[in-house]
PDB file of C-alpha atoms in Angstrom:
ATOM      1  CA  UNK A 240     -34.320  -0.156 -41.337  1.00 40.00           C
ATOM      2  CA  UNK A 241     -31.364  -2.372 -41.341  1.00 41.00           C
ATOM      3  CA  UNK A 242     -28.833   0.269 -39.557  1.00 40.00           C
ATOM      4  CA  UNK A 243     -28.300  -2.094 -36.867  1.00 41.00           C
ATOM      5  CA  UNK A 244     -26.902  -5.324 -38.459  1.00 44.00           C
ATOM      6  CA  UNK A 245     -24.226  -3.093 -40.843  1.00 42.00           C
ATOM      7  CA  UNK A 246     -21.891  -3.743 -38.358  1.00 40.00           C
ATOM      8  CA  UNK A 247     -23.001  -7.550 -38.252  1.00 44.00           C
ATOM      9  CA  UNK A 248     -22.633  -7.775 -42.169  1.00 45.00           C
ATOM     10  CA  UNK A 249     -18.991  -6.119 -41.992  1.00 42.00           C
ATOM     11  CA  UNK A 250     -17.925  -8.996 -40.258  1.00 39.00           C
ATOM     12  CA  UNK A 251     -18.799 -11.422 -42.649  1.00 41.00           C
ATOM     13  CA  UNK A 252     -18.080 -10.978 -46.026  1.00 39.00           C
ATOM     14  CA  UNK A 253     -15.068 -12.220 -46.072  1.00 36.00           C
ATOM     15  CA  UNK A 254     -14.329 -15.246 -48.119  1.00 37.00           C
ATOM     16  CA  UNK A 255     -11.704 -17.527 -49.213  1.00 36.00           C
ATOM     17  CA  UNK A 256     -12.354 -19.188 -52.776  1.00 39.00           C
ATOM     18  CA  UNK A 257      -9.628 -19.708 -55.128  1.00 39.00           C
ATOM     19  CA  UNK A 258      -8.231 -22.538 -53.257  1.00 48.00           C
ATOM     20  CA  UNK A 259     -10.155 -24.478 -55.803  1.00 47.00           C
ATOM     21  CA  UNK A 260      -7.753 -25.512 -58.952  1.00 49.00           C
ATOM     22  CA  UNK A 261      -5.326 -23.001 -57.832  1.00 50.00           C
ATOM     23  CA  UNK A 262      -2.170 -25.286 -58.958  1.00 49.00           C
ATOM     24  CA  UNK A 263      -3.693 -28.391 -60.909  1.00 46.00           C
ATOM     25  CA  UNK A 264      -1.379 -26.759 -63.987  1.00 45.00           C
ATOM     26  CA  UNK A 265       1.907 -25.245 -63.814  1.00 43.00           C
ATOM     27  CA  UNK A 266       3.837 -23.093 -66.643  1.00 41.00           C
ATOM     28  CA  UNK A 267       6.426 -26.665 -66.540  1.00 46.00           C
ATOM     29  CA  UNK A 268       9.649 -24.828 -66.621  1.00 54.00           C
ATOM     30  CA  UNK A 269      10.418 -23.557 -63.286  1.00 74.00           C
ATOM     31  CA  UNK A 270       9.957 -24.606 -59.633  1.00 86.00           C
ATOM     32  CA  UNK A 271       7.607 -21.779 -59.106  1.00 91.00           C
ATOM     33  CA  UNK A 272       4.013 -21.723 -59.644  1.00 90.00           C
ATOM     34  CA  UNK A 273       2.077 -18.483 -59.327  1.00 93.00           C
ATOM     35  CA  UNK A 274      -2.037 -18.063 -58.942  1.00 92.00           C
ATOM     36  CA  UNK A 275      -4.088 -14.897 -59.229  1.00 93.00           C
ATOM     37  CA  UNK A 276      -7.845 -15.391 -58.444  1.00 93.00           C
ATOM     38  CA  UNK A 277     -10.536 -12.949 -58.128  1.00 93.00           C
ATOM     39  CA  UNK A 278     -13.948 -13.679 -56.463  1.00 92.00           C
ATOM     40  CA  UNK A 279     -17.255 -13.257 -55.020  1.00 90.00           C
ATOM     41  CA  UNK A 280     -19.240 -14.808 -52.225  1.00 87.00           C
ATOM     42  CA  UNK A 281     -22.748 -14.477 -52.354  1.00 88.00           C
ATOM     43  CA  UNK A 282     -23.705 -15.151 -48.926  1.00 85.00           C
ATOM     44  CA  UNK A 283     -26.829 -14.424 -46.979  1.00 87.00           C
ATOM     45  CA  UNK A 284     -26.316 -14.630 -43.061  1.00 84.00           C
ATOM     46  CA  UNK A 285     -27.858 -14.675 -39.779  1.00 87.00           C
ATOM     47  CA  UNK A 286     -27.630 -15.370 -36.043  1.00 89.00           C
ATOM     48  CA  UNK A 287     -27.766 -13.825 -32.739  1.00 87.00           C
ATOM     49  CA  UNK A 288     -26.425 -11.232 -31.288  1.00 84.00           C
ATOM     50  CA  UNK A 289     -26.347 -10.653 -27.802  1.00 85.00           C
ATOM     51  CA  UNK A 290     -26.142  -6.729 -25.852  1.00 82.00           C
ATOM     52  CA  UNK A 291     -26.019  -7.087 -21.993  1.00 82.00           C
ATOM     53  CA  UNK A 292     -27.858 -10.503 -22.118  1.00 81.00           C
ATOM     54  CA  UNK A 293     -30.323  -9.648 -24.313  1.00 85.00           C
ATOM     55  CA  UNK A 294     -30.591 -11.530 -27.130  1.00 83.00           C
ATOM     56  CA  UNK A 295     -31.360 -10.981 -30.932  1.00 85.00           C
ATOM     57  CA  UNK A 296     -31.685 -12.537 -33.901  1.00 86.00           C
ATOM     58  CA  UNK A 297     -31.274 -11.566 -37.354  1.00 84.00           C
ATOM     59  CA  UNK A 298     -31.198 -12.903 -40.876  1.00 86.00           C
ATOM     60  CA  UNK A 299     -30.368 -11.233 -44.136  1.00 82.00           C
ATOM     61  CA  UNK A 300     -30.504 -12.451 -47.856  1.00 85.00           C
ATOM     62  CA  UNK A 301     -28.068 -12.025 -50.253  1.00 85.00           C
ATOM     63  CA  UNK A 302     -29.973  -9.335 -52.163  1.00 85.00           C
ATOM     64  CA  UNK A 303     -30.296  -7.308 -48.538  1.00 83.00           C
ATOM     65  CA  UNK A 304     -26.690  -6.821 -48.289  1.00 81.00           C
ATOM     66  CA  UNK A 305     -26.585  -6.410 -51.888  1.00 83.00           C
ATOM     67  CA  UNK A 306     -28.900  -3.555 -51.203  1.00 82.00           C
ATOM     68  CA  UNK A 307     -26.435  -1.897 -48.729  1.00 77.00           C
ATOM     69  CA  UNK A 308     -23.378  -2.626 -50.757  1.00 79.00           C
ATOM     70  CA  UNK A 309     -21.585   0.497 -52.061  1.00 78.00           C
ATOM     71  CA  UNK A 310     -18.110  -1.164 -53.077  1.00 80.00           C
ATOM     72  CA  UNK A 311     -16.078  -3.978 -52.304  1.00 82.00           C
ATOM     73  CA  UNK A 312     -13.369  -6.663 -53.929  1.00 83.00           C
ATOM     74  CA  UNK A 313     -12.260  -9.665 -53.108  1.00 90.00           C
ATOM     75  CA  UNK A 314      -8.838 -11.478 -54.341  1.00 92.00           C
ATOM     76  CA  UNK A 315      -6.530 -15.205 -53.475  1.00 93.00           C
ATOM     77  CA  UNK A 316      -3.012 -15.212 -54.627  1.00 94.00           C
ATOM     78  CA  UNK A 317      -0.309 -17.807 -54.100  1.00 95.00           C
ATOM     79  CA  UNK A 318       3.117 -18.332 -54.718  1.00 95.00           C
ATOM     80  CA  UNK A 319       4.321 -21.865 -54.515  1.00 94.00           C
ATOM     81  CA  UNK A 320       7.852 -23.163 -54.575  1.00 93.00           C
ATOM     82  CA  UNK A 321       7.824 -27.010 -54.845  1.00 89.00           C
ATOM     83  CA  UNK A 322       6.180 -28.180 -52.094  1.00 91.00           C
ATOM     84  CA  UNK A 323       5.862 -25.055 -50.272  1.00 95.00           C
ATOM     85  CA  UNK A 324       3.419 -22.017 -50.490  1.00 96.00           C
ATOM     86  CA  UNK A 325       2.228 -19.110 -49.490  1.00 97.00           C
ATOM     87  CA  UNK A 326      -1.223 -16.828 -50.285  1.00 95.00           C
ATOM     88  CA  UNK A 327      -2.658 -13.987 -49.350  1.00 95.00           C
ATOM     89  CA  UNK A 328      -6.504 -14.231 -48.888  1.00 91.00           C
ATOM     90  CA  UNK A 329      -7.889 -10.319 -48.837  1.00 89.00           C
ATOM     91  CA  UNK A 330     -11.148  -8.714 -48.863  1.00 86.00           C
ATOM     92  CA  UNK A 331     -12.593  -4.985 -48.438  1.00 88.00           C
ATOM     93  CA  UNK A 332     -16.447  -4.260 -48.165  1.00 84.00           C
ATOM     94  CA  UNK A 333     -18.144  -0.692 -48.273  1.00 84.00           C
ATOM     95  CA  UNK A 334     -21.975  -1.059 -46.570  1.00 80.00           C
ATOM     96  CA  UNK A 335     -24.047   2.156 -45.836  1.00 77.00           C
ATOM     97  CA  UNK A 336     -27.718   2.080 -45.050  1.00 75.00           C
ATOM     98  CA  UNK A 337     -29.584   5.351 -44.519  1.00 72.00           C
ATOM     99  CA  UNK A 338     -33.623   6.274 -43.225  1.00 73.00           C
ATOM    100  CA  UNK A 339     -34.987   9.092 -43.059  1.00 71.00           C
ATOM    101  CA  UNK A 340     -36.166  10.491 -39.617  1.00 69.00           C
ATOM    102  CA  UNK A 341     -38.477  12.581 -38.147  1.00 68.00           C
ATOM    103  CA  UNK A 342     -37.998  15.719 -41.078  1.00 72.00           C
ATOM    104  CA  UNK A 343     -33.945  14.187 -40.769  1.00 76.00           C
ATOM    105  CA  UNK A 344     -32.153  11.693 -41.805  1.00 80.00           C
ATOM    106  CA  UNK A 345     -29.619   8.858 -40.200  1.00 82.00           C
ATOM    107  CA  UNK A 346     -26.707   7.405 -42.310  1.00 80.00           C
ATOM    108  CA  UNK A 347     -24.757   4.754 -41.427  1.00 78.00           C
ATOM    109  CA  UNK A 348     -21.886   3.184 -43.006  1.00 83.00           C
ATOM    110  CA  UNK A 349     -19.306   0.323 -42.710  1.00 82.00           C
ATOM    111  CA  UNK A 350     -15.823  -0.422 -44.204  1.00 85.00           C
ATOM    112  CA  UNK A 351     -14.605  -3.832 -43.240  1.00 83.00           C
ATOM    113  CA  UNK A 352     -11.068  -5.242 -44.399  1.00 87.00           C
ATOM    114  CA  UNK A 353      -9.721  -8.760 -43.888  1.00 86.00           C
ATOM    115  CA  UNK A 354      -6.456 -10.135 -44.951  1.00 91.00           C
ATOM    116  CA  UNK A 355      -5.631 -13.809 -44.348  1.00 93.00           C
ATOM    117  CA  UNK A 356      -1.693 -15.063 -44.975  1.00 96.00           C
ATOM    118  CA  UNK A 357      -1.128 -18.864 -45.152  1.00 96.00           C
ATOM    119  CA  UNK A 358       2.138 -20.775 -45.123  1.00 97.00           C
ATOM    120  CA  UNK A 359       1.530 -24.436 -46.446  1.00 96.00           C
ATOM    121  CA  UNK A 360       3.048 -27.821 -47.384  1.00 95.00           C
ATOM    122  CA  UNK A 361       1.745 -29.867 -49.906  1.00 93.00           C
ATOM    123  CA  UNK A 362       1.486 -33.485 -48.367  1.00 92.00           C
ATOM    124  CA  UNK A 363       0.512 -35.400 -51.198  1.00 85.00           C
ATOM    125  CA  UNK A 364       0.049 -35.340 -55.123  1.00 79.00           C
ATOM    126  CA  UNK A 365       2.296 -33.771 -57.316  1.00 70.00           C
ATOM    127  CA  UNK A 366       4.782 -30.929 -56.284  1.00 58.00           C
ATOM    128  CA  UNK A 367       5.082 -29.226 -59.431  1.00 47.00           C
ATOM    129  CA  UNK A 368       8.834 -29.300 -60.095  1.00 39.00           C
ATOM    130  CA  UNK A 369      10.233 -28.470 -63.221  1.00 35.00           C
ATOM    131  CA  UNK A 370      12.152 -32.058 -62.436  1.00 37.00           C
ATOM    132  CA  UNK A 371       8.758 -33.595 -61.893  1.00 40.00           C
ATOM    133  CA  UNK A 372       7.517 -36.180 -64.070  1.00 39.00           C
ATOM    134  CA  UNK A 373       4.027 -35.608 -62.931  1.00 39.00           C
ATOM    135  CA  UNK A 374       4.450 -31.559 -63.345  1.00 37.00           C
ATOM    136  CA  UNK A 375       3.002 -30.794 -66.943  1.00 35.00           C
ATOM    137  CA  UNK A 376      -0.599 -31.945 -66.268  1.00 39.00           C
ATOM    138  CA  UNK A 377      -2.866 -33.234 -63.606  1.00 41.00           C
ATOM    139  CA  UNK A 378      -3.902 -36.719 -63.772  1.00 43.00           C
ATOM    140  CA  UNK A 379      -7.698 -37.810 -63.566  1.00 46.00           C
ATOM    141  CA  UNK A 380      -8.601 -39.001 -60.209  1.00 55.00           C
ATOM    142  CA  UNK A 381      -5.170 -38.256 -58.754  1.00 76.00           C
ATOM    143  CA  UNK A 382      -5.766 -36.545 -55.097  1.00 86.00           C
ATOM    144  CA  UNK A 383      -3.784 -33.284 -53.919  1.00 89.00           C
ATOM    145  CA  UNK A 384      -3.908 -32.401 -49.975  1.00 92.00           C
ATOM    146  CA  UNK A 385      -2.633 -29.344 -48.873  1.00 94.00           C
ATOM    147  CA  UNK A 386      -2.158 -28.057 -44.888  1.00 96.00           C
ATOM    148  CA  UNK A 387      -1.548 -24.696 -43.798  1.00 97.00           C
ATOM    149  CA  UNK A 388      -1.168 -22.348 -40.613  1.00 97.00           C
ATOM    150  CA  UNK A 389      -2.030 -18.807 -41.126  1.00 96.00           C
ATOM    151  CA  UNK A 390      -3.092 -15.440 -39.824  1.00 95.00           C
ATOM    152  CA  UNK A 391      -6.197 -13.501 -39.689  1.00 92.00           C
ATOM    153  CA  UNK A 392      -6.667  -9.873 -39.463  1.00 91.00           C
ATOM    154  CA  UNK A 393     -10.122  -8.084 -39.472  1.00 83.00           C
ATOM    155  CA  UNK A 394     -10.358  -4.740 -39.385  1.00 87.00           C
ATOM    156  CA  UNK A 395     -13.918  -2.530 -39.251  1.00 82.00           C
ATOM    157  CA  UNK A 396     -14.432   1.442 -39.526  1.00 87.00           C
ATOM    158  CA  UNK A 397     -17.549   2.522 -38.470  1.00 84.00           C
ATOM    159  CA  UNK A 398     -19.265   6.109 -39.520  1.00 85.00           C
ATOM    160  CA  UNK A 399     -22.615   7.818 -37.933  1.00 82.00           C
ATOM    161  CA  UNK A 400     -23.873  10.413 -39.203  1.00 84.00           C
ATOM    162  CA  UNK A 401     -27.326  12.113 -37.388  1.00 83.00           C
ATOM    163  CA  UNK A 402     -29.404  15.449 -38.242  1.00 81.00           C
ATOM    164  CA  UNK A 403     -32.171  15.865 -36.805  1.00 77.00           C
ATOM    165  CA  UNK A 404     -34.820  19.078 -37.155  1.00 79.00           C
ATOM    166  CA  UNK A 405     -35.906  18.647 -33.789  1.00 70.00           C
ATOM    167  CA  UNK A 406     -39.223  20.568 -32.964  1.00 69.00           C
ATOM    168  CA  UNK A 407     -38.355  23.817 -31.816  1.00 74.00           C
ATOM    169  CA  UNK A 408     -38.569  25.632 -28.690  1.00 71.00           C
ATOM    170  CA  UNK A 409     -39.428  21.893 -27.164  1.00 72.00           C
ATOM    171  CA  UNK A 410     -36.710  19.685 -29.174  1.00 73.00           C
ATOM    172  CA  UNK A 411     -33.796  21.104 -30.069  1.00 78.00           C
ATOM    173  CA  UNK A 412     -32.316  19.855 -33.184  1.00 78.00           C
ATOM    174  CA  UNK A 413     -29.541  17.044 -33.222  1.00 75.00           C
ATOM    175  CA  UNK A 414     -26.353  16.630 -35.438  1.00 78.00           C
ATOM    176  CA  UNK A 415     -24.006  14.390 -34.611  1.00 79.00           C
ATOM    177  CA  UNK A 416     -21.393  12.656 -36.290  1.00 81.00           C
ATOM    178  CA  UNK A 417     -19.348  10.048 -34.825  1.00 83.00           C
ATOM    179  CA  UNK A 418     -16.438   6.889 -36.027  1.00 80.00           C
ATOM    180  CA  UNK A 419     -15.151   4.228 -34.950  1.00 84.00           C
ATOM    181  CA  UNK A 420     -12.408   1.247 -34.995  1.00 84.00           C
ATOM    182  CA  UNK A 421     -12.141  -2.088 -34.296  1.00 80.00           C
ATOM    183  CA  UNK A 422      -9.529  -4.607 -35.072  1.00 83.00           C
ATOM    184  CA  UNK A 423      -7.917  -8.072 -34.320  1.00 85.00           C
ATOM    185  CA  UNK A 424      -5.201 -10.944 -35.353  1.00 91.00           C
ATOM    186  CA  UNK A 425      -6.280 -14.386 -34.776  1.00 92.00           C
ATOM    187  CA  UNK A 426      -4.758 -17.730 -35.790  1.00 95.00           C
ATOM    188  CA  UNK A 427      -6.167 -20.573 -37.872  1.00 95.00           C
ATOM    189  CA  UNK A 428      -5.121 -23.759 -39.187  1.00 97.00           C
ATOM    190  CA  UNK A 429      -6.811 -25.149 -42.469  1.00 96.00           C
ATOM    191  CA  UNK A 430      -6.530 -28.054 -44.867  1.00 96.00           C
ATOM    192  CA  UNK A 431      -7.757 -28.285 -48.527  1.00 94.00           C
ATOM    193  CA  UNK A 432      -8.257 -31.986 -50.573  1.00 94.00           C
ATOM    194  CA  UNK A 433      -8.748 -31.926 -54.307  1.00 92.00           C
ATOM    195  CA  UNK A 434      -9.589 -35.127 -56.019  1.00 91.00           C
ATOM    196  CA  UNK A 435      -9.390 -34.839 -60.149  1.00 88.00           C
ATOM    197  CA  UNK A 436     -12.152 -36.096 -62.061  1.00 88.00           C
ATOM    198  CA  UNK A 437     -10.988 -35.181 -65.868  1.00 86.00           C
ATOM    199  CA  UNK A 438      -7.933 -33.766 -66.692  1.00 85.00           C
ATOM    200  CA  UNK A 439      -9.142 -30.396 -66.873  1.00 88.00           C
ATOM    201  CA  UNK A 440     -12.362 -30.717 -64.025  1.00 91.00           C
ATOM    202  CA  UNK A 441     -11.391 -31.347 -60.118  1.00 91.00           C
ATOM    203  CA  UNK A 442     -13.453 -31.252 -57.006  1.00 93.00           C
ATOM    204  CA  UNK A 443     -12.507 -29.777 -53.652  1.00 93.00           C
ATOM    205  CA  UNK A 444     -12.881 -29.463 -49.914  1.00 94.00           C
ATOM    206  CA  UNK A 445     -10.967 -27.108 -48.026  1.00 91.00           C
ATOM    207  CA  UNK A 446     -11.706 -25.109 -44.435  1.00 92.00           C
ATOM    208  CA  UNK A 447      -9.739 -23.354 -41.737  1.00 94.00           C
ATOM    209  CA  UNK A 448     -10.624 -23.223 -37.858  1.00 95.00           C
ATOM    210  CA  UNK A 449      -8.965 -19.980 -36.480  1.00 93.00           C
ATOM    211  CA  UNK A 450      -9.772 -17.790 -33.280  1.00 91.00           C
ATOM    212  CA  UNK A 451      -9.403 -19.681 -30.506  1.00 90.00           C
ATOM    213  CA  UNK A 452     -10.066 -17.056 -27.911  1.00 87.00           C
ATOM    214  CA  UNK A 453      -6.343 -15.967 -28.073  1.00 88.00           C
ATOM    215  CA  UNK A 454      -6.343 -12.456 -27.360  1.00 85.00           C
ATOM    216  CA  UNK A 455      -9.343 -10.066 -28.799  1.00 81.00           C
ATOM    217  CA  UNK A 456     -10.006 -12.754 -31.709  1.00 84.00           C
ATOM    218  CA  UNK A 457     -13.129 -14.448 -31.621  1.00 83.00           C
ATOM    219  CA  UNK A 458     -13.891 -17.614 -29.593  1.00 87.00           C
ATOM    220  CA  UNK A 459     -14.536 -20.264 -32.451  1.00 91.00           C
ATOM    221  CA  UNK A 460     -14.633 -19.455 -36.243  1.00 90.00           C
ATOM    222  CA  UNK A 461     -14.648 -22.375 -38.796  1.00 93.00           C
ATOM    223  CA  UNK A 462     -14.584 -22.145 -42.884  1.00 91.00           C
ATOM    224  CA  UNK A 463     -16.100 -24.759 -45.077  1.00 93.00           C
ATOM    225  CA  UNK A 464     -16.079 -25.129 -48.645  1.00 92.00           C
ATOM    226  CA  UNK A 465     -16.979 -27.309 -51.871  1.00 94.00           C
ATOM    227  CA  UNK A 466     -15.601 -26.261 -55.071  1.00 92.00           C
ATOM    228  CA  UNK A 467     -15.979 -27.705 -58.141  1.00 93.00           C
ATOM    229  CA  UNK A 468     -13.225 -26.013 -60.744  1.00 92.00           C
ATOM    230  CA  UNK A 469     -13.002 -26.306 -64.857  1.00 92.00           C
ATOM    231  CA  UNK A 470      -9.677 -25.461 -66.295  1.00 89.00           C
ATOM    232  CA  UNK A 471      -9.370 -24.216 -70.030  1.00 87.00           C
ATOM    233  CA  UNK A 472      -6.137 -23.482 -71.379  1.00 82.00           C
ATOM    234  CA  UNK A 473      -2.979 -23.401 -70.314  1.00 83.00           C
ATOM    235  CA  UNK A 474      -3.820 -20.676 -67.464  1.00 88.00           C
ATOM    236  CA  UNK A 475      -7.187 -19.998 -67.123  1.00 92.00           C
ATOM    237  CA  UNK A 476      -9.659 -21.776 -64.777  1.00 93.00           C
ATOM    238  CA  UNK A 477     -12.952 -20.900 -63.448  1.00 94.00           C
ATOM    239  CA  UNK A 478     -14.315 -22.415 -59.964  1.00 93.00           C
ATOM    240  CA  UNK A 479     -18.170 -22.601 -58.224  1.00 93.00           C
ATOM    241  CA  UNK A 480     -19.573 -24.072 -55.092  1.00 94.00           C
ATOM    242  CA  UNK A 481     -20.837 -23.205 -51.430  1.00 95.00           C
ATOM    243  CA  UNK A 482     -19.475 -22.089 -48.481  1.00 91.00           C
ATOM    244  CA  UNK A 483     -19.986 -21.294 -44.757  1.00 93.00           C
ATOM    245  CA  UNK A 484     -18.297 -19.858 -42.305  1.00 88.00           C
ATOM    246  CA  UNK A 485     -19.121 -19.781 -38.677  1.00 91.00           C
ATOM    247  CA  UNK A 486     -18.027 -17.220 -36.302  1.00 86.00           C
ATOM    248  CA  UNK A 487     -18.735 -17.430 -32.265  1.00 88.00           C
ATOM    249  CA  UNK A 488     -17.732 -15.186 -29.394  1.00 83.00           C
ATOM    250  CA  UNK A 489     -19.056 -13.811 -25.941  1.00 82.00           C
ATOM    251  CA  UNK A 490     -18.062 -12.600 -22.903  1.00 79.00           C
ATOM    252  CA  UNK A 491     -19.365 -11.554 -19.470  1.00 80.00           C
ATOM    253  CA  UNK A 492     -21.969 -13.410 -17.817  1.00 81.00           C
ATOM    254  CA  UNK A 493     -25.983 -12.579 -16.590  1.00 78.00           C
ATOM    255  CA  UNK A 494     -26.960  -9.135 -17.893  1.00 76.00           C
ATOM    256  CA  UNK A 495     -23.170  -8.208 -18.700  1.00 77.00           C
ATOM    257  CA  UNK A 496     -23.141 -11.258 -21.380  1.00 82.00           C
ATOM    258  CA  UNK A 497     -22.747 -10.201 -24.657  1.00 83.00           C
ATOM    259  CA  UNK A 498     -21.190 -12.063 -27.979  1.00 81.00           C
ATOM    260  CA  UNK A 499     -22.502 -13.239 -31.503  1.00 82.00           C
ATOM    261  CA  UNK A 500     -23.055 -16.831 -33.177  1.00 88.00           C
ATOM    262  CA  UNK A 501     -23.037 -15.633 -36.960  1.00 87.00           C
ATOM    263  CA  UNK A 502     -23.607 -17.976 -39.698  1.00 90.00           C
ATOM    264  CA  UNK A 503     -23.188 -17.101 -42.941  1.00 88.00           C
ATOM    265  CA  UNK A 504     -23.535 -19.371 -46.274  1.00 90.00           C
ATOM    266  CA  UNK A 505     -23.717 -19.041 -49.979  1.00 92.00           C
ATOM    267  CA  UNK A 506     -22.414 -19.606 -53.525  1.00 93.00           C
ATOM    268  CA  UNK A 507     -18.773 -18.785 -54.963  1.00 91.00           C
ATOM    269  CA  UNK A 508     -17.772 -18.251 -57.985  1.00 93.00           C
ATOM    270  CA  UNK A 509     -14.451 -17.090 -59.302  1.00 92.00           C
ATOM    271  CA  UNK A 510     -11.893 -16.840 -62.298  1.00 92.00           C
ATOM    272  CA  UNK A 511      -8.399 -18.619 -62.179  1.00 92.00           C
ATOM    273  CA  UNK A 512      -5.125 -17.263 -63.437  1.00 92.00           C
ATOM    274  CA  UNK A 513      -1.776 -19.434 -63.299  1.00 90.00           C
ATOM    275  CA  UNK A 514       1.674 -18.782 -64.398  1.00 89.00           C
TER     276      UNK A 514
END
């Protein structure tokens, strides 16, 4: 029964991709540069998790939380101007899980939402200006570096559902049905460096390292990623590689500790559209 790690899971499919070849090609007559990128991250994950000091750990495939997926979508945009840009990095995730119990059954289910907004500045390669000599094309082994500061919000809505028979006169039977909320900002800071290898193939690296403790966000959560991106046409790119993300917090102490160190790692893979 894998009820108790939907909450886990909600928290972690959450993934930035399209920073891969997101601006290697502009449409060469304006100053702006626009990207729309959907994707998937087909991540397994595991860790501990920790209840009044107790600890336990978990670990789930790909295909399990495929198994308790029910909807979700995940989509990077940017708008760049020049030198400067800024993207939205969302996902939303439906998980439910449900066992049978006893002559009853439990349902459980999970909607998690993230958004991520970046504001970057391109420190080197080219800037994409309409006034650029470097603008119409990307040049083979030419390097692009990007750095951005951004914030994170995470939202989860839990859902319980319980009916229960019971075993009458000694058990009475059970129904209850119960929801919940949780939600948090937290900073990051991220970089991303693309080196070109043909003019229409590039390789990346890009991460973020947000949290921090401030507030309710998490202690420590880290992104890393390797792309590798293929650009045909004028507009359309797709990208694949692996990422992991890291996310770490506690609090309390002796029996009253409790917290999470989640890792979760996997393939990307997602389609490019500039203009």
């Amino acid at each position: 029964m894998k009820i108790p790690y939907l909450f886990l899971l909600a928290t972690l499919l959450l993934a930035p991709l399209a920073h891969a070849d997101t601006d290697s090609v502009t449409a060469g007559t304006s100053d702006w540069s626009f990207v729309i990128a959907p994707y998937a991250w087909l991540a397994g994950t595991g860790g501990t998790i920790t209840t009044d000091g107790v600890d336990q750990d978990f670990d789930l495939s790909f295909e399990d939380i495929l198994d308790m997926t029910t909807g979700g979508f995940q989509i990077y945009t940017q708008a760049r101007y020049k030198r400067f840009f800024v993207a939205f990095d969302g996902t939303w995730a439906r998980l439910g899980d449900g066992e049978e119990l006893l002559g009853g059954r439990i349902d459980f289910t999970v909607d998690q939402t993230i958004a991520e907004v970046q504001l970057g500045y391109r420190i080197a390669g080219p800037n994409f200006s309409a006034s650029s000599p470097d603008a119409a094309a990307f040049v083979p082994w030419g390097v692009e570096l990007d750095a951005y500061l951004g914030v994170r919000y995470w939202r989860t809505d839990i859902s319980l559902n319980v009916d229960l028979p019971g075993v009458p006169p000694l058990i009475p039977p059970v129904q209850v049905s119960g929801s919940g909320t949780d939600d948090w900002y937290e900073p990051l800071i991220g970089a991303r460096f693309r080196v070109g290898l043909t003019p229409t193939v590039g390789m990346s690296v890009f991460g973020n390292v947000g949290g921090f403790g401030i507030g309710d966000a998490a202690d420590l959560t880290w992104t890393a990623t390797l792309n590798v991106d293929w650009q045909f046409g004028q507009r359309w790119g797709v990208a694949f590689g692996w990422r992991t993300q890291s996310v770490e917090e506690s609090s309390g102490s002796g029996v009253e500790r409790n917290g999470s160190e989640i890792l979760t790692t996997g393939p990307i893979v997602g389609f490019i559209y500039r203009f």
